[in-house]
Coordinates of C-alpha atoms (C1' of nucleotides) in Angstrom, one line a residue:
Chain A
X1 CA -0.2 0.1 0.0
X2 CA 2.0 3.2 -1.2
X3 CA 0.9 6.7 0.5
X4 CA -0.6 9.3 -1.9
X5 CA 1.0 12.9 -1.3
X6 CA -0.5 15.3 -3.3
X7 CA 0.5 19.0 -3.8
X8 CA -2.3 20.5 -1.7
X9 CA -3.7 23.1 -4.4
X10 CA -4.0 19.6 -6.7
X11 CA -5.1 17.2 -4.9
X12 CA -7.3 15.4 -7.0
X13 CA -5.4 15.5 -10.2
X14 CA -4.7 12.1 -9.1
X15 CA -6.8 9.4 -8.4
X16 CA -6.9 8.9 -4.6
X17 CA -6.3 5.1 -3.2
X18 CA -10.1 4.5 -2.3
X19 CA -10.8 5.3 -5.2
X20 CA -8.8 3.2 -7.5
X21 CA -10.7 0.0 -6.9
X22 CA -13.7 1.6 -8.7
X23 CA -11.9 2.9 -11.8
X24 CA -12.2 -0.5 -13.3
X25 CA -15.5 -1.3 -12.3
X26 CA -17.0 1.9 -13.8
X27 CA -15.0 1.3 -17.0
X28 CA -16.3 -2.2 -17.1
X29 CA -19.8 -1.0 -16.8
X30 CA -19.1 0.9 -19.9
X31 CA -18.9 4.2 -18.1
X32 CA -15.8 6.8 -18.2
X33 CA -13.6 7.9 -15.4
X34 CA -13.4 11.9 -16.0
X35 CA -11.9 14.2 -13.5
X36 CA -15.0 15.3 -12.1
X37 CA -16.6 11.8 -12.1
X38 CA -13.7 10.8 -10.0
X39 CA -13.8 13.9 -7.7
X40 CA -17.5 13.0 -6.7
X41 CA -16.6 9.4 -5.8
X42 CA -14.2 10.0 -3.7
X43 CA -15.9 12.9 -1.6
X44 CA -18.3 10.5 -1.1
X45 CA -15.9 7.9 0.2
X46 CA -13.8 9.9 2.0
X47 CA -16.7 11.4 4.1
X48 CA -18.4 9.5 6.7
X49 CA -21.3 12.0 7.3
X50 CA -24.4 11.7 4.2
X51 CA -23.9 14.7 2.3
X52 CA -26.1 17.1 0.1
X53 CA -25.2 17.8 -3.5
X54 CA -23.8 21.4 -3.0
X55 CA -21.8 19.9 0.1
X56 CA -20.1 17.6 -2.7
X57 CA -19.6 20.6 -4.5
X58 CA -18.4 22.4 -2.2
X59 CA -15.8 20.1 -1.1
X60 CA -14.9 19.5 -4.7
X61 CA -14.4 23.2 -5.1
X62 CA -12.0 23.4 -2.2
X63 CA -9.8 21.1 -3.9
X64 CA -9.3 23.9 -6.2
X65 CA -11.3 21.2 -9.1
X66 CA -13.6 23.1 -11.1
X67 CA -16.9 21.0 -11.5
X68 CA -20.6 22.3 -12.0
X69 CA -23.3 21.7 -10.1
X70 CA -25.2 20.1 -12.5
X71 CA -22.1 17.7 -13.1
X72 CA -22.2 16.6 -9.7
X73 CA -26.2 16.0 -9.7
X74 CA -25.8 13.8 -12.8
X75 CA -22.8 11.7 -11.2
X76 CA -24.8 11.1 -8.2
X77 CA -27.5 9.5 -9.9
X78 CA -25.4 7.5 -11.8
X79 CA -23.7 6.0 -8.8
X80 CA -27.4 6.0 -7.2
X81 CA -28.5 4.0 -10.6
X82 CA -25.4 1.8 -9.9
X83 CA -26.2 1.2 -6.6
X84 CA -22.7 2.4 -4.9
X85 CA -24.5 5.4 -2.9
X86 CA -27.7 5.7 -1.4
X87 CA -30.1 8.7 -1.2
X88 CA -31.5 9.7 2.1
X89 CA -33.8 12.1 3.3
X90 CA -34.2 13.5 6.8
X91 CA -37.2 15.1 8.2
X92 CA -37.1 18.5 7.9
X93 CA -34.4 19.2 5.9
X94 CA -36.0 20.0 2.3
X95 CA -32.9 18.6 0.3
X96 CA -31.5 15.0 -0.4
X97 CA -28.2 13.5 1.4
X98 CA -26.4 10.7 -0.3
X99 CA -23.8 8.2 1.3
X100 CA -21.8 5.3 0.2
X101 CA -23.4 2.4 0.2
X102 CA -20.9 0.4 0.4
X103 CA -20.9 1.0 4.5
X104 CA -23.1 -1.4 5.1
X105 CA -24.3 -2.0 9.1
X106 CA -24.1 1.6 9.7
X107 CA -26.3 2.7 6.8
X108 CA -28.7 4.0 9.2
X109 CA -28.6 7.6 10.5
X110 CA -30.2 10.0 13.2
X111 CA -30.1 13.7 12.6
X112 CA -30.5 16.4 15.1
X113 CA -32.8 18.7 13.7
X114 CA -31.3 21.8 15.8
X115 CA -27.5 21.6 14.9
X116 CA -27.7 19.3 12.0
X117 CA -25.1 16.7 13.2
X118 CA -25.8 13.8 11.9
X119 CA -24.5 9.9 13.6
X120 CA -24.7 6.6 12.1
X121 CA -26.7 4.1 14.0
X122 CA -24.8 1.0 14.7
X123 CA -27.8 -1.2 14.7
X124 CA -26.9 -4.8 14.3
X125 CA -30.3 -5.8 13.0
X126 CA -33.7 -4.4 12.3
X127 CA -34.8 -7.4 11.3
X128 CA -37.8 -7.6 13.9
X129 CA -38.8 -4.3 13.3
X130 CA -39.2 -5.4 9.4
X131 CA -41.0 -8.5 10.1
X132 CA -43.2 -6.4 12.5
X133 CA -43.9 -3.7 10.0
X134 CA -44.4 -6.7 7.0
X135 CA -46.7 -8.9 9.6
X136 CA -49.0 -5.4 10.2
X137 CA -49.0 -3.8 6.4
X138 CA -47.7 -6.2 4.1
X139 CA -44.9 -3.7 3.3
X140 CA -41.6 -4.7 2.6
X141 CA -39.7 -1.9 3.6
X142 CA -36.2 -0.5 2.7
X143 CA -34.1 -0.5 6.3
X144 CA -31.2 0.1 4.5
X145 CA -31.8 3.5 4.5
X146 CA -33.2 4.3 7.6
X147 CA -33.2 7.8 8.5
X148 CA -34.5 9.6 12.1
X149 CA -34.8 12.9 13.0
X150 CA -34.2 14.2 16.9
X151 CA -32.0 16.3 19.3
X152 CA -28.5 15.3 19.8
X153 CA -27.2 14.8 23.4
X154 CA -25.4 18.8 23.0
X155 CA -29.3 20.2 21.9
X156 CA -31.6 18.5 24.3
Chain B
X1 CA -74.2 13.3 16.4
X2 CA -76.0 15.2 12.9
X3 CA -75.2 14.1 9.4
X4 CA -73.9 16.3 7.8
X5 CA -75.6 16.8 4.2
X6 CA -73.2 19.6 1.8
X7 CA -74.4 20.6 -1.5
X8 CA -71.5 19.0 -3.8
X9 CA -70.3 22.2 -5.4
X10 CA -70.5 23.8 -2.4
X11 CA -69.4 21.7 0.0
X12 CA -66.7 23.9 2.2
X13 CA -68.8 27.5 2.6
X14 CA -69.9 26.0 6.1
X15 CA -67.9 24.7 8.8
X16 CA -67.1 20.8 8.8
X17 CA -68.5 19.5 11.9
X18 CA -65.0 18.2 12.5
X19 CA -63.6 21.9 12.5
X20 CA -66.2 23.3 14.6
X21 CA -63.9 22.3 17.8
X22 CA -61.4 23.9 16.3
X23 CA -62.4 27.6 15.4
X24 CA -62.8 28.7 19.0
X25 CA -59.3 27.1 20.1
X26 CA -57.7 29.3 16.9
X27 CA -59.5 32.3 18.0
X28 CA -58.5 31.4 21.8
X29 CA -54.6 31.4 20.1
X30 CA -55.6 34.8 18.3
X31 CA -55.8 33.7 15.1
X32 CA -58.8 34.5 12.6
X33 CA -61.0 31.9 11.2
X34 CA -61.3 32.7 7.7
X35 CA -62.5 30.7 4.8
X36 CA -59.4 29.5 3.7
X37 CA -57.8 28.6 6.9
X38 CA -60.8 26.5 7.9
X39 CA -60.4 24.9 4.1
X40 CA -57.0 23.7 4.8
X41 CA -57.7 22.7 8.4
X42 CA -60.9 20.6 7.2
X43 CA -59.0 18.8 4.2
X44 CA -56.3 17.4 6.7
X45 CA -58.9 16.4 9.3
X46 CA -60.7 14.7 6.2
X47 CA -58.1 13.1 5.1
X48 CA -56.0 10.1 6.4
X49 CA -53.3 9.9 3.9
X50 CA -50.3 12.7 4.6
X51 CA -50.8 15.0 2.0
X52 CA -48.3 17.2 -0.1
X53 CA -49.1 21.3 0.1
X54 CA -50.6 20.9 -3.4
X55 CA -52.2 18.1 -2.8
X56 CA -54.1 20.3 -0.1
X57 CA -54.6 22.9 -2.7
X58 CA -56.2 20.6 -5.6
X59 CA -58.3 19.4 -2.6
X60 CA -59.5 22.5 -2.0
X61 CA -60.0 23.7 -5.5
X62 CA -62.3 20.6 -6.0
X63 CA -64.3 21.9 -3.4
X64 CA -64.7 25.4 -5.3
X65 CA -63.0 27.1 -2.7
X66 CA -61.0 30.0 -4.4
X67 CA -57.5 29.7 -2.3
X68 CA -53.8 30.3 -3.3
X69 CA -50.8 28.2 -3.1
X70 CA -49.1 30.6 -0.9
X71 CA -52.2 30.7 1.6
X72 CA -51.8 26.5 1.7
X73 CA -48.3 26.8 2.5
X74 CA -48.7 29.8 5.4
X75 CA -51.5 27.9 6.9
X76 CA -49.8 24.6 7.4
X77 CA -47.0 26.2 8.8
X78 CA -49.2 28.3 11.3
X79 CA -50.8 24.5 12.2
X80 CA -47.4 23.1 12.0
X81 CA -46.4 26.0 14.6
X82 CA -49.4 25.3 16.6
X83 CA -48.4 21.4 17.1
X84 CA -51.8 20.6 15.3
X85 CA -50.1 18.9 12.0
X86 CA -46.6 17.4 11.7
X87 CA -44.2 17.5 8.9
X88 CA -43.4 14.2 7.0
X89 CA -40.7 13.4 4.7
X90 CA -40.6 10.1 2.7
X91 CA -37.7 8.9 1.4
X92 CA -37.2 9.6 -2.8
X93 CA -40.5 12.4 -2.2
X94 CA -38.6 15.5 -2.8
X95 CA -41.5 17.4 -0.8
X96 CA -43.1 17.5 2.3
X97 CA -46.1 15.7 3.6
X98 CA -48.8 17.5 6.2
X99 CA -50.7 15.1 8.8
X100 CA -53.3 16.5 11.5
X101 CA -51.0 15.3 14.5
X102 CA -54.0 14.6 17.0
X103 CA -54.1 11.0 15.0
X104 CA -51.9 9.5 18.0
X105 CA -51.2 5.8 17.7
X106 CA -50.7 5.7 14.3
X107 CA -48.4 8.7 13.6
X108 CA -45.8 6.1 12.1
X109 CA -46.2 5.5 8.1
X110 CA -44.9 3.5 5.4
X111 CA -44.6 4.5 1.8
X112 CA -44.0 2.7 -1.3
X113 CA -41.9 3.8 -3.4
X114 CA -43.4 2.7 -6.8
X115 CA -46.9 3.3 -6.4
X116 CA -47.1 5.8 -3.6
X117 CA -49.5 4.4 -1.6
X118 CA -49.1 5.5 2.7
X119 CA -50.2 3.3 5.3
X120 CA -50.1 4.1 8.7
X121 CA -48.1 2.2 11.0
X122 CA -50.0 0.4 13.9
X123 CA -47.3 0.5 15.8
X124 CA -48.5 0.3 19.6
X125 CA -44.9 1.2 21.0
X126 CA -41.4 1.9 19.5
X127 CA -40.6 2.4 22.9
X128 CA -37.6 -0.4 23.0
X129 CA -35.8 1.3 19.6
X130 CA -35.8 4.4 21.1
X131 CA -34.3 3.2 24.0
X132 CA -31.9 0.9 21.9
X133 CA -31.1 4.6 20.2
X134 CA -30.7 6.7 23.1
X135 CA -28.5 4.1 24.7
X136 CA -26.3 3.7 21.5
X137 CA -26.3 7.5 20.0
X138 CA -27.2 9.7 23.1
X139 CA -30.1 10.9 20.4
X140 CA -33.6 11.7 21.6
X141 CA -35.4 10.4 18.6
X142 CA -38.9 12.0 17.6
X143 CA -40.8 8.9 16.7
X144 CA -43.9 10.7 16.6
X145 CA -43.0 11.3 12.8
X146 CA -41.6 7.9 11.7
X147 CA -41.3 7.9 7.7
X148 CA -40.1 4.5 5.9
X149 CA -40.4 3.4 2.8
X150 CA -40.4 0.1 0.8
X151 CA -42.8 -1.7 -1.4
X152 CA -46.2 -2.5 -1.1
X153 CA -47.8 -5.6 -1.2
X154 CA -49.0 -4.8 -4.7
X155 CA -45.7 -3.5 -6.0
X156 CA -43.2 -6.5 -4.9
Chain C
dT1 C1' -61.9 50.6 12.9
dT2 C1' -57.9 47.5 13.7
dC3 C1' -54.7 44.6 11.9
dC4 C1' -54.3 39.7 10.5
dT5 C1' -54.9 37.3 6.3
dT6 C1' -55.4 36.9 1.7
dG7 C1' -54.2 36.8 -3.5
dC8 C1' -51.2 37.8 -6.6
dA9 C1' -46.5 38.2 -8.3
dA10 C1' -41.5 37.8 -7.5
dA11 C1' -38.1 35.7 -5.2
dT12 C1' -35.5 31.7 -3.3
dA13 C1' -33.7 27.1 -3.1
dC14 C1' -32.8 22.6 -5.1
dT15 C1' -32.7 19.9 -9.1
dT16 C1' -33.1 18.5 -14.2
dT17 C1' -32.3 19.7 -18.7
dG18 C1' -30.8 21.1 -23.7
dC19 C1' -26.6 21.9 -26.3
dA20 C1' -22.5 22.4 -28.2
dG21 C1' -17.7 21.7 -27.1
dA22 C1' -14.4 18.6 -24.6
dC23 C1' -12.6 14.7 -23.6
dT24 C1' -11.7 9.2 -22.9
dG25 C1' -11.0 4.9 -24.6
Chain D
dC1 C1' -12.5 9.0 -34.5
dA2 C1' -17.2 7.6 -31.5
dG3 C1' -19.2 8.3 -28.3
dT4 C1' -19.5 9.7 -23.5
dC5 C1' -19.3 13.8 -20.5
dT6 C1' -18.9 18.3 -19.2
dG7 C1' -20.1 23.4 -18.4
dC8 C1' -23.2 26.7 -19.2
dA9 C1' -27.6 28.7 -19.6
dA10 C1' -32.1 28.1 -19.1
dA11 C1' -36.3 25.5 -17.2
dG12 C1' -38.5 22.9 -13.9
dT13 C1' -40.3 22.5 -9.3
dA14 C1' -41.2 22.9 -4.3
dT15 C1' -41.3 27.1 -1.2
dT16 C1' -41.2 31.3 0.6
dT17 C1' -41.9 36.7 0.8
dG18 C1' -43.6 41.4 -0.3
dC19 C1' -47.3 44.1 -0.6
dA20 C1' -51.7 46.1 -1.2
dA21 C1' -56.3 44.7 -0.8
dG22 C1' -59.6 42.1 2.0
dG23 C1' -62.0 40.5 5.5
dA24 C1' -62.9 39.1 10.9
dA25 C1' -63.8 40.7 14.9

DNA sequence: TTCCTTGCAAATACTTTGCAGACTG
DNA sequence: CAGTCTGCAAAGTATTTGCAAGGAA
């Protein structure tokens, strides 16, 4: 494993370590590996917190990589279609957030309606809840994306 | 209990039974009882399914009551501030829904991402889930509004 | 008569789309 | 070189706001 040493003003011109694995995967699927696309992928991969499109956009700009918001949205949707990211919606937030979906086991989140902090929920299994809902309503719920809102310890 | 018989083309010119109780409540709080305001209140009160602002708007228009979308939003927020309605957000939906909040015991919903059907969840108590989250994250979650998404029986 | 509410119109926020040029493979 | 992808600009959708006229108490 080699360390990636980059010019701080030019960080994302080189593919980041984490993305290397996905470059081939994308190519195999017939997608091209462009700088903006990798920047989006990278950003999501490097960030724990589910991000809004404009947060992704801002982060990429900070790295001095030019990108357009529309491109961020387009790539987010491409990754969504591929199942590589998931789209989350928290109560009281009027925009979507996106998170890398390979982080199984902590794909559930709780967000604070006051300060906006978001933490992942280490729920080992919500199988019982799922089964309960299945029995009562017949719905097959997707607890893969499971967002709750409340107050974080600081804001209570 | 008397049945409310109304001209189908002129339904909401008379206050509906269900709202009579709230008219005084609003006045006591210093709010005026206007026709548009009552129409919003009524609509929410009469509908089981959580509605978007424009669904409320459409429904009111159908009753031949003129109203402006902005007025719907303003009243929805007023009712929200009073705690009379709650704001819900379902995954994959890019707009809020509003539901009368006095319907305790079925304030939890499951929506179908395919056909849009929404059913309420007769969860007797999610106290255990709440406690679990409290222990793990310190967050005090609001399960009062609790929206899940999945596939309804028909769409599976 | 007071002043809260409304309708209308315009503004804002988030997201999507069309198109011509740029870039990947 | 072919076809995908991007930036830019404009459109679309959801929601909010300013303001003068209208209506409730």
